[in-house]
Structure formats: C-alpha cells, structure tokens
XYZ file of C-alpha atoms in Angstrom:
171
model
C 154.547 209.557 78.512
C 154.382 209.666 82.290
C 155.449 212.765 84.252
C 156.286 212.238 87.931
C 156.850 215.298 90.144
C 158.552 214.751 93.496
C 158.479 217.809 95.737
C 159.722 220.563 93.469
C 162.027 218.373 91.385
C 161.014 217.047 87.985
C 162.367 213.547 87.357
C 165.211 213.497 84.838
C 166.085 217.167 85.248
C 168.793 217.957 87.792
C 168.389 221.124 89.866
C 170.841 223.834 88.809
C 174.021 224.147 90.845
C 173.798 220.893 92.772
C 173.906 217.161 92.241
C 171.094 215.067 93.628
C 172.322 211.986 95.464
C 170.031 209.090 94.667
C 169.800 205.834 96.582
C 167.842 203.203 94.689
C 165.848 200.298 96.104
C 168.689 197.914 95.207
C 171.164 200.101 97.114
C 168.834 200.183 100.131
C 168.730 196.378 100.115
C 172.491 196.012 99.607
C 173.282 198.124 102.690
C 171.570 195.583 104.929
C 170.093 198.429 106.960
C 167.160 197.486 109.144
C 166.373 201.064 110.199
C 166.348 204.336 108.320
C 169.072 205.695 110.611
C 171.351 202.811 109.603
C 170.631 203.586 105.955
C 171.526 207.250 106.454
C 174.850 206.230 108.027
C 175.959 205.007 104.589
C 175.748 208.511 103.058
C 179.084 210.404 103.212
C 177.460 213.871 103.257
C 175.787 213.172 106.585
C 177.670 213.818 109.799
C 176.828 210.280 110.988
C 178.639 208.647 108.042
C 180.255 205.367 109.065
C 179.630 205.986 112.770
C 177.092 204.651 115.207
C 174.186 207.059 115.206
C 172.477 207.733 118.503
C 169.452 209.847 119.369
C 170.156 213.498 120.137
C 168.333 214.671 123.245
C 165.607 217.226 122.739
C 164.520 217.834 126.284
C 164.485 215.371 129.107
C 161.698 213.200 127.690
C 161.959 212.701 123.939
C 164.911 211.684 121.770
C 165.160 211.554 117.979
C 167.701 210.570 115.320
C 168.124 213.716 113.247
C 169.903 213.617 109.905
C 172.287 216.547 109.559
C 173.835 217.327 106.184
C 177.177 219.146 106.349
C 177.211 218.903 110.164
C 175.766 222.379 110.596
C 174.761 223.593 114.071
C 171.178 223.378 115.258
C 171.059 219.608 115.564
C 170.613 219.403 119.330
C 167.836 221.920 119.925
C 164.147 221.147 120.343
C 163.353 223.118 117.195
C 163.945 222.141 113.636
C 167.348 221.178 112.344
C 169.070 222.573 109.268
C 168.240 219.504 107.151
C 164.680 219.131 105.907
C 163.227 215.616 105.928
C 160.445 214.859 103.439
C 158.428 211.772 102.580
C 157.122 211.673 99.014
C 157.790 215.403 98.720
C 155.770 216.309 101.828
C 156.978 217.479 105.219
C 156.773 214.985 108.056
C 155.075 215.841 111.316
C 157.385 216.610 114.250
C 157.767 213.876 116.807
C 156.320 214.654 120.181
C 155.119 217.886 121.711
C 158.562 219.145 122.722
C 160.175 218.915 119.285
C 159.285 220.063 115.777
C 161.819 217.752 114.130
C 160.540 214.603 112.408
C 162.144 211.257 113.122
C 163.013 209.462 109.862
C 163.041 206.140 111.730
C 159.226 206.115 111.443
C 159.731 205.147 107.779
C 160.569 201.425 107.616
C 163.302 200.468 105.145
C 160.960 197.906 103.584
C 158.695 200.746 102.440
C 161.447 202.842 100.821
C 161.660 202.804 97.024
C 164.469 205.354 96.846
C 166.004 208.293 98.676
C 166.779 211.600 96.982
C 169.175 213.943 98.731
C 169.901 217.531 97.747
C 173.132 218.131 99.699
C 173.193 221.900 99.157
C 170.965 224.584 100.591
C 167.308 224.426 99.686
C 166.122 227.351 101.788
C 165.019 229.400 98.761
C 162.450 226.697 97.952
C 161.632 225.102 101.316
C 162.510 227.691 103.974
C 165.028 227.993 106.785
C 164.797 224.348 107.840
C 166.486 223.344 104.539
C 169.636 225.478 104.864
C 171.893 222.414 104.777
C 169.804 220.459 102.276
C 166.856 218.155 101.814
C 166.373 214.403 102.283
C 163.315 213.028 100.488
C 162.214 209.451 101.155
C 160.161 208.067 98.270
C 157.987 205.140 99.325
C 157.020 202.150 97.216
C 153.865 202.812 95.232
C 152.942 199.283 94.230
C 153.604 196.094 96.129
C 151.868 192.803 95.617
C 152.668 189.970 97.975
C 154.407 189.385 101.273
C 158.062 190.071 102.060
C 159.716 189.175 105.359
C 163.191 190.481 106.191
C 165.252 189.714 109.255
C 168.623 190.500 110.759
C 170.371 188.886 113.692
C 173.644 190.074 115.186
C 175.599 188.794 118.143
C 178.813 189.320 120.065
C 180.032 188.638 123.600
C 177.012 189.214 125.835
C 175.218 191.051 123.030
C 172.333 190.003 120.785
C 170.348 192.083 118.319
C 167.287 191.008 116.359
C 165.442 193.126 113.804
C 162.612 192.050 111.539
C 160.137 193.699 109.236
C 157.209 192.533 107.181
C 155.940 194.266 104.064
C 152.542 193.189 102.774
C 150.395 194.620 100.057
C 147.906 193.972 97.307
C 147.992 195.770 93.965
C 144.725 196.004 92.053
C-alpha cells in the first residue's frame, strides 16, 4: 500500500479537534476560477468569501492577495499574516523584499490537484504564522498531454480575458 504524507497530516487520518476542508480537482474546475484568489473566494471560512478580493497594500510598492482564515488581524502589515500558506506541505517564499507573506496567486489553478484547509489554529505545529489556520495547495503530480483553459467576461465598457495552458509529459 502507498503512504502519502502531506505536511504533517497523514492521508485518511483527520487531525484531532478540527475538520480538514478539502477541495478536490473536480471542485476546482467547477468553480470556474481562473486565479487562486478567485478559488479562495469560494471558501466560507475565508474573510473574502463571496466578495471581490483585492490586493492588500504592504508598503507603497508591493501588493499581495493574502488569504485570511477567521478574519483575524494582521492581514495588512508587511509581515506575515495569521494564515499559513503552503504548497505541497512546504512554506512558500515571501513575495518581494518588503513583505514576508507569500502570494498564492503564483500557483496557477491548472496546476492544483486539491486544496487542504485546516481552519483552526495550527501554531503548535507550524508556528505563529498559523494562528488562524493553514491552507495547503497540493499540485498535480502526473500530467500527460496539453490542456488549454480560457475565460472571457464582458459588461458595459468592460472586458476580461484569462487563459492558462498546462502541458506535461509523464514517463
């Protein structure tokens, strides 16, 4: 049998005291999200649920979309927020020199296999930057072929076009 360890969670065993919110690949596709921020807007535990997310300023030069579970303070400072963002169980590098917070928008939705969210405090395991919880983006491990996705939106004097291409070879 195969054993897959993601961060500190063993697949199939829920952490004590909390429920892990899982978003599968099919759910990612069904949201129609073209960016990771749009995907996160579909999660009720995030303060951006069902609202238009916009970058929070972190200085006068750099902006970043920061996920914030439970809407705890600390989301508008240049330092880390109270929600830890991981990719495949590893911390992401902070974006820019003025901020230590990673931007989850660097992960394209076409590369996401699933998202695991621990909506309760994870500071005992991960440290102070996981007081509100942890969001772990699990990327696709195997992909063979070419997939092109596109989205076009329009309104009065408004047009939006998003596209992504996922290509890979499995051997």
